[in-house]
Coordinates of C-alpha atoms in Angstrom, one line a residue:
X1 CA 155.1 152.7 156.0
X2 CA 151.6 153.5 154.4
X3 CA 150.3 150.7 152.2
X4 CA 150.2 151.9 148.7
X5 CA 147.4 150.2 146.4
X6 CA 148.9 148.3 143.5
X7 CA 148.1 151.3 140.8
X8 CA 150.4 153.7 142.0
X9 CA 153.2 150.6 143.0
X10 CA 152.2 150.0 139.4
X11 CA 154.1 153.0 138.1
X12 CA 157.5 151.9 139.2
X13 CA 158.5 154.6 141.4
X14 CA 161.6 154.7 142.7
X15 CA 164.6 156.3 144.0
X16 CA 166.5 156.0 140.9
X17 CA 163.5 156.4 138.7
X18 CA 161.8 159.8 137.2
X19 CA 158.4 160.1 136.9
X20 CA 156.8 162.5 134.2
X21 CA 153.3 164.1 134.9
X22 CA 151.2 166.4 132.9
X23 CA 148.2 168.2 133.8
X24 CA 145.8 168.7 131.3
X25 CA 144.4 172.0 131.7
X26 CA 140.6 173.5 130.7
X27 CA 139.1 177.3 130.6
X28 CA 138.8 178.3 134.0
X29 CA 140.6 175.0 135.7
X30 CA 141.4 175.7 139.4
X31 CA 144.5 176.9 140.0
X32 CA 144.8 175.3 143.6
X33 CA 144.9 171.4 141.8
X34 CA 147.7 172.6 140.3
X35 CA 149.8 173.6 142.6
X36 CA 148.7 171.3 145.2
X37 CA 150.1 168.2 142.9
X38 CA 153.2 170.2 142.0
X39 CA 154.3 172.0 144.9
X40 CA 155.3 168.7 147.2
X41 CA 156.6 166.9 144.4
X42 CA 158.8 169.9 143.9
X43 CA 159.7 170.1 147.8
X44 CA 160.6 166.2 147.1
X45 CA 163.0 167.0 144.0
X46 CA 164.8 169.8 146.3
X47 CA 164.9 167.5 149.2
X48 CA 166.5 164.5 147.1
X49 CA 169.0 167.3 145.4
X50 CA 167.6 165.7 141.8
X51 CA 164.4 165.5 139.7
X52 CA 162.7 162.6 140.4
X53 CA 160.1 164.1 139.4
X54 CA 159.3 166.1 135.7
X55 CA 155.8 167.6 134.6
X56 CA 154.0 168.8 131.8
X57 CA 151.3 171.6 131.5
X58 CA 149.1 170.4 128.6
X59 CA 146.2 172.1 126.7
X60 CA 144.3 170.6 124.1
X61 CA 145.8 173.1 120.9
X62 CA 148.7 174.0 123.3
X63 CA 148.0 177.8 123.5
X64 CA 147.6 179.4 126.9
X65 CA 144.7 178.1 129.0
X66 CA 143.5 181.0 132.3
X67 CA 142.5 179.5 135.5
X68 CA 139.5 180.4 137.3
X69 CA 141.0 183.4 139.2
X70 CA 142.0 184.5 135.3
X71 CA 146.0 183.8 135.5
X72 CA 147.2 182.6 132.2
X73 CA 149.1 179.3 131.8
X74 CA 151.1 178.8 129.0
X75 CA 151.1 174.8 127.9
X76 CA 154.6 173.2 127.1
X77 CA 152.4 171.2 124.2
X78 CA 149.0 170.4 122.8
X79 CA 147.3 167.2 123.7
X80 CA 148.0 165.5 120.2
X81 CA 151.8 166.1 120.5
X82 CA 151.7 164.0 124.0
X83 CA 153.7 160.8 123.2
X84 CA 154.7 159.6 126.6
X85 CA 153.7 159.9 130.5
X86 CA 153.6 158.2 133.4
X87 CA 150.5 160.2 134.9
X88 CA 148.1 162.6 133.5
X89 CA 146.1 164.8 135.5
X90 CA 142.7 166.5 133.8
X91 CA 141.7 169.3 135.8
X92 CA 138.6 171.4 134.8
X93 CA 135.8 172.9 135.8
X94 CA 132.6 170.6 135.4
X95 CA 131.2 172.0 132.4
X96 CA 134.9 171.7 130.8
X97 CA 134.7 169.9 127.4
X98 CA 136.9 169.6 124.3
X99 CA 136.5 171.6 121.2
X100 CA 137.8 168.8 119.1
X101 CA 136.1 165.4 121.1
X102 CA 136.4 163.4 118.9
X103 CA 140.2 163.2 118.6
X104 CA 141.1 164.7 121.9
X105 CA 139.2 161.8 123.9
X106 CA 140.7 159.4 121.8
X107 CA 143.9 160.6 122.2
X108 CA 142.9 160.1 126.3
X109 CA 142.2 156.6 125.5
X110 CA 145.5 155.8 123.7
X111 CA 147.7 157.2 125.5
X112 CA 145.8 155.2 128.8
X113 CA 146.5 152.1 126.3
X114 CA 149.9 152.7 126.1
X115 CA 150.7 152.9 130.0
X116 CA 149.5 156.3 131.5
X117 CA 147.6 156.3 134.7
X118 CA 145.2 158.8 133.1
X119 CA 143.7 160.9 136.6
X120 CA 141.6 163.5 137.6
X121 CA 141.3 166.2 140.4
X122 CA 137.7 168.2 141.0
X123 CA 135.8 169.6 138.3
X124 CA 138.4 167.2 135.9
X125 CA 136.3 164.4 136.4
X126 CA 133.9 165.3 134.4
X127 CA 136.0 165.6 131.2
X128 CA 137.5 161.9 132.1
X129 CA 134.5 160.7 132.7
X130 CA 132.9 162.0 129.1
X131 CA 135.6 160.4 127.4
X132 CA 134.9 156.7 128.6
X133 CA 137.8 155.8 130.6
X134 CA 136.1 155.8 134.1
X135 CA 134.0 153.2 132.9
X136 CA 133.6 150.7 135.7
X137 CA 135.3 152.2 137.9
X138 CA 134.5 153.8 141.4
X139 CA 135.5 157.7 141.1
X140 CA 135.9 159.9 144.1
X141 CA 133.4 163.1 143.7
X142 CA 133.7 166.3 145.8
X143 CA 130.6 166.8 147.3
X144 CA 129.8 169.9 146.1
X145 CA 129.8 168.4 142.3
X146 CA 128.3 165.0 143.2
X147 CA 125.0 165.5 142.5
X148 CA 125.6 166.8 139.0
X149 CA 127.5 164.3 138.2
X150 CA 125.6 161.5 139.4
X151 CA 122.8 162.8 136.9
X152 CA 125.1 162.9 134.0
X153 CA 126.9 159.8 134.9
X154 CA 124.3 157.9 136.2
X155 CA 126.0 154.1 135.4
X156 CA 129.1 155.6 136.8
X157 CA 129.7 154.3 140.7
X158 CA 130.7 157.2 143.1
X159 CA 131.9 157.6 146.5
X160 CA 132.9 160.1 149.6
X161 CA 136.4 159.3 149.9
X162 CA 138.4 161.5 149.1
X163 CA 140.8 159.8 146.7
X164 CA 140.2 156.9 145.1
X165 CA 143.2 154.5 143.4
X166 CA 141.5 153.1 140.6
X167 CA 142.8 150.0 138.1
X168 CA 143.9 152.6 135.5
X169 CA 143.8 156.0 137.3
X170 CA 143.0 158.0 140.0
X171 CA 140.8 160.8 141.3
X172 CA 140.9 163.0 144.3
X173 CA 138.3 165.0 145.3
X174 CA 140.3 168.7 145.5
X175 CA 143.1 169.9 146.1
X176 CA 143.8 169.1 149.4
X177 CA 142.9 165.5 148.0
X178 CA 145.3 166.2 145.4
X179 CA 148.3 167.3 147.5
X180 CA 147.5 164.2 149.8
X181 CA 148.1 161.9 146.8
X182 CA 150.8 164.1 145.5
X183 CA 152.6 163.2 148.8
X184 CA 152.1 159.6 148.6
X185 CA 154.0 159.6 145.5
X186 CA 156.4 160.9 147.1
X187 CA 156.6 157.8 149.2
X188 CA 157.0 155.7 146.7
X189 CA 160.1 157.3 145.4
X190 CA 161.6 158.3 148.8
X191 CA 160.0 156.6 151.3
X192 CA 157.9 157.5 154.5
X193 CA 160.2 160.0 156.0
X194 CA 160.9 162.3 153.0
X195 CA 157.3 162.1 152.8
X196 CA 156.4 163.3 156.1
X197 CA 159.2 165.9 155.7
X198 CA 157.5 167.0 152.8
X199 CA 154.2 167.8 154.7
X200 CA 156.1 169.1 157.5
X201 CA 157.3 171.7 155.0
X202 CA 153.8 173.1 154.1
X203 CA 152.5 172.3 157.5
X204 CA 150.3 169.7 156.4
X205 CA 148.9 168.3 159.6
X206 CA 147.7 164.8 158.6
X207 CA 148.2 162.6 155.4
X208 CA 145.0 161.4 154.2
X209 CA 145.4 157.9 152.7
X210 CA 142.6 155.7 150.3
X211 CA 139.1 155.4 152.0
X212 CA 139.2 158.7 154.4
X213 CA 136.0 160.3 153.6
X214 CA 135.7 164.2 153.0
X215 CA 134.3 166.3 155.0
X216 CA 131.5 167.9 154.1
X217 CA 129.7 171.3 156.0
X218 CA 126.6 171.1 158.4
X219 CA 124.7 173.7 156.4
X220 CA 123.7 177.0 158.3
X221 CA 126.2 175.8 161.5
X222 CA 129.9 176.5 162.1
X223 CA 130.7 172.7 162.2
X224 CA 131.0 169.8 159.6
X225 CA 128.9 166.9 159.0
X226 CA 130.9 164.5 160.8
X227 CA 131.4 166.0 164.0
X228 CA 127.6 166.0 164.9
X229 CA 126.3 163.7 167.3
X230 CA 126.1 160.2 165.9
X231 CA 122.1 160.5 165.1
X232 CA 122.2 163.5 163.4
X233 CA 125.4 162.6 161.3
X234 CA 123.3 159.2 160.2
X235 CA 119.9 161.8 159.3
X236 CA 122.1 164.2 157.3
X237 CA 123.8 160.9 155.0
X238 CA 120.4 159.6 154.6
X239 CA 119.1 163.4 153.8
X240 CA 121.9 163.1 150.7
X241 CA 120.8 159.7 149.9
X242 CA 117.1 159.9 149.4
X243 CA 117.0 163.1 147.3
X244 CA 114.2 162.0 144.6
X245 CA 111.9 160.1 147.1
X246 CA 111.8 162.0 150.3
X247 CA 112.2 160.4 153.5
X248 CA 109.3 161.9 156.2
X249 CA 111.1 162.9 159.8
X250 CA 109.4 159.7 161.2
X251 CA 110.7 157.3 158.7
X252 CA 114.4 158.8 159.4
X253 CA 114.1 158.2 163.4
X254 CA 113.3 155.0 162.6
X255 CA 116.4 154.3 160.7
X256 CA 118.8 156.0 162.9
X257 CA 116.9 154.0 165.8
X258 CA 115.5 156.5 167.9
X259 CA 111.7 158.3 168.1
X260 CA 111.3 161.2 166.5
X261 CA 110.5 163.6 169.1
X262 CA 114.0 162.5 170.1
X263 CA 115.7 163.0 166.7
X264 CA 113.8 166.6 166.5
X265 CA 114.9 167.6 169.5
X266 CA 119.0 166.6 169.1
X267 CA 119.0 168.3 165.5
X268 CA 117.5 171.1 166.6
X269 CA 120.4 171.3 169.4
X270 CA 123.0 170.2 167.0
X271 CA 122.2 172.6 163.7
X272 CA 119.6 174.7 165.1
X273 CA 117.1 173.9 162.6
X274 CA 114.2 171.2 162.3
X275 CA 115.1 168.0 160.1
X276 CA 112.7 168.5 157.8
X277 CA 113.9 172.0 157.6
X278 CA 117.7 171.0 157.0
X279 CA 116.6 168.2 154.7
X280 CA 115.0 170.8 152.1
X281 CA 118.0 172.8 152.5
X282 CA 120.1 169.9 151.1
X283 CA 117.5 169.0 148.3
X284 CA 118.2 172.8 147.4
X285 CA 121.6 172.4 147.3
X286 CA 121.5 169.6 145.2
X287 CA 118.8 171.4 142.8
X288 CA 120.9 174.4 142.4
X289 CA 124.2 172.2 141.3
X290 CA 121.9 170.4 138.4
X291 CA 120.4 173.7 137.5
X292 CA 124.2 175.2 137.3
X293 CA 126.0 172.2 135.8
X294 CA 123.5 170.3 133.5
X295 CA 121.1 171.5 130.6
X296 CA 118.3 169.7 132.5
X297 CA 115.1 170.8 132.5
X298 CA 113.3 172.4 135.3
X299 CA 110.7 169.7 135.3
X300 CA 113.6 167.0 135.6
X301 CA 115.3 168.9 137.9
X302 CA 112.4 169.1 140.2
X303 CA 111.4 165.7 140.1
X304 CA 114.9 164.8 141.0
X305 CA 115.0 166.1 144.3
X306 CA 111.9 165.0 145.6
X307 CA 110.0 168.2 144.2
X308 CA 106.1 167.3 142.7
X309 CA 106.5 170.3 140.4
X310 CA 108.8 173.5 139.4
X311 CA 107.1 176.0 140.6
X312 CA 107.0 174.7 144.5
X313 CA 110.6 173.8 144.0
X314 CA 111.3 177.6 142.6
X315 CA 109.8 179.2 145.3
X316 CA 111.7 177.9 147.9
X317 CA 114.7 178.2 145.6
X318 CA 114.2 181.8 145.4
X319 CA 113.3 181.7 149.1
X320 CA 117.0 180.5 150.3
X321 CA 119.1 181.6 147.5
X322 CA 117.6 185.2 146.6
X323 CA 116.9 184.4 143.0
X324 CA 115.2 181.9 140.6
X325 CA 116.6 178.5 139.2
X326 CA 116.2 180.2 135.8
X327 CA 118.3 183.7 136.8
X328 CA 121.0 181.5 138.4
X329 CA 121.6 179.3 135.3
X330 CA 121.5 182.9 132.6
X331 CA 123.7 184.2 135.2
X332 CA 125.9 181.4 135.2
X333 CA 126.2 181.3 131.2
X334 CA 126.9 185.1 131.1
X335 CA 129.5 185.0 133.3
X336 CA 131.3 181.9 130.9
X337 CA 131.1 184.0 128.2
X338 CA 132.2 186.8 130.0
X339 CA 135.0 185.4 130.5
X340 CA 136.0 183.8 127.4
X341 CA 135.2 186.7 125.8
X342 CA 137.7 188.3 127.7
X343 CA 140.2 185.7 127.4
X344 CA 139.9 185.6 123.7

């Protein structure tokens, strides 16, 4: 049987136990982290023939809270009328937030005092992470956000892997994260055999435990990061790592260990592009997620990714993305209030 970490043995899960989760849902929270905890747990209770397992959709006032594909979800309760749960999922988009913070992150933060293994999956994160409680504690990140968050969260320690079982709750990187932890649960109630029946039911090939990294894509190529050769999987993490200061081509071969005629020549067979080339692609990247999720300046945002000045860093935005750093984040904001507009 897997080893399960001490904070989800912690919860007391067993056989002849039942477990009540809620998810705490946000504007535009993606549907998939939803389902994805829900839907083995589900498979679990059929399985057993009983409810093991119980859950909860929460919104802060308790009115009905749309997804990001725009399906309404009614809440069972507001936030404030929580009293008692084993497990409490935020899920979110980044720039989720609560209209009342004040009492809606405290209410976080007592009902974490009073036993609940207050989690996050994606974009929830960020709204756990706002409201104090991942304090000192190493939180899984999907790539995608990590860079944003980093710059919001700067004292906060992240990682790659894609779920992390922390001293007072969890996070997972997505949903497929999210049903990966979702099934473990199920171990601890039923053991390892209804848990591999479980992901036999949705076909789940492999069960992902604490310290798998994700999998993140090769930009531009038809293949992820980890399945290039072993030199050009080392460049590409130290691309991601050295964002503000730049590494030059020559400095990287030295650190993977080869020359860099050598490392040239194997990215350029691997991703079809020069290093240099993919590593402003990935400074891009991380540019366009700070200029999407944060309020940050241009200036700072330039700076951040190893750019001298906005306007060099603009032009090549424009260059690979088709429009300005400026554009993308108006776009962004109209299409927020689009859709709240629409869902009010």
């Amino acid at each position: 049987m897997h080893q399960i970490s001490a904070p989800l043995s912690e919860l007391g899960i067993d056989q002849n136990s039942q477990i009540t989760l809620g998810f705490l849902v946000f504007e535009g929270f993606p549907m998939a982290c939803l389902t994805s905890v829900i839907e083995p747990l589900r498979a679990a209770n059929e399985i057993a023939g009983r409810d093991v397992f119980r859950w909860q959709v929460i919104s802060e006032t308790g009115e009905s809270t749309s997804s990001s594909a725009q399906i309404p979800f009614q809440a069972d309760l507001a936030l404030c009328d929580v009293q008692r749960l084993d497990m409490l999922f935020l899920l979110s988009e980044p720039d989720g937030k609560f209209a009342n913070p004040h009492a809606s992150n405290g209410r976080l933060r007592f009902l974490a005092r009073h036993g609940t293994c207050v989690s996050a999956v994606s974009g929830g994160i960020f709204p756990l992470a706002r409201s104090g409680l991942l304090d000192r504690q190493i939180c899984s990140v999907h790539w995608c956000y990590r860079t944003a968050f980093e710059a919001e969260f700067p004292e906060l320690e992240t990682t790659d892997d894609v779920i992390v079982l922390g001293k007072n709750c969890c996070t997972a990187s997505g949903a497929a994260a999210a049903f990966d932890l979702s099934l473990h649960l199920v171990e601890l109630a039923f053991g390892e055999a209804a848990m591999t029946e479980v992901a036999c039911w949705f076909q789940h090939p492999s069960i992902r435990s604490p310290g798998v990294r994700q999998k993140t894509p090769a930009f531009q190529t038809d293949d992820i990061a980890d399945h290039m050769p072993d030199m050009v999987s080392k460049a590409i993490q130290l691309f991601s790592d050295n964002l503000e200061f730049p590494l030059t081509t020559r400095e990287v071969a030295r650190r993977v260990g080869v020359s860099a005629r050598h490392l040239e020549r194997s990215f350029r067979q691997a991703t079809g592009q020069s290093p240099g080339g993919y590593y402003r692609l990935v400074r891009l990247r991380a540019a366009r997620q700070l200029v999407i999720y944060t309020q940050d300046p241009l200036t700072s945002i330039a700076h951040a990714v190893g750019y001298t000045n906005p306007t060099s860093m603009s032009r090549n935005y424009v260059e690979h993305f088709g429009s300005s750093p400026r554009q993308d984040r108006q776009d962004h904001n109209r299409f927020r209030v689009r859709r709240d507009t629409h869902l009010n």
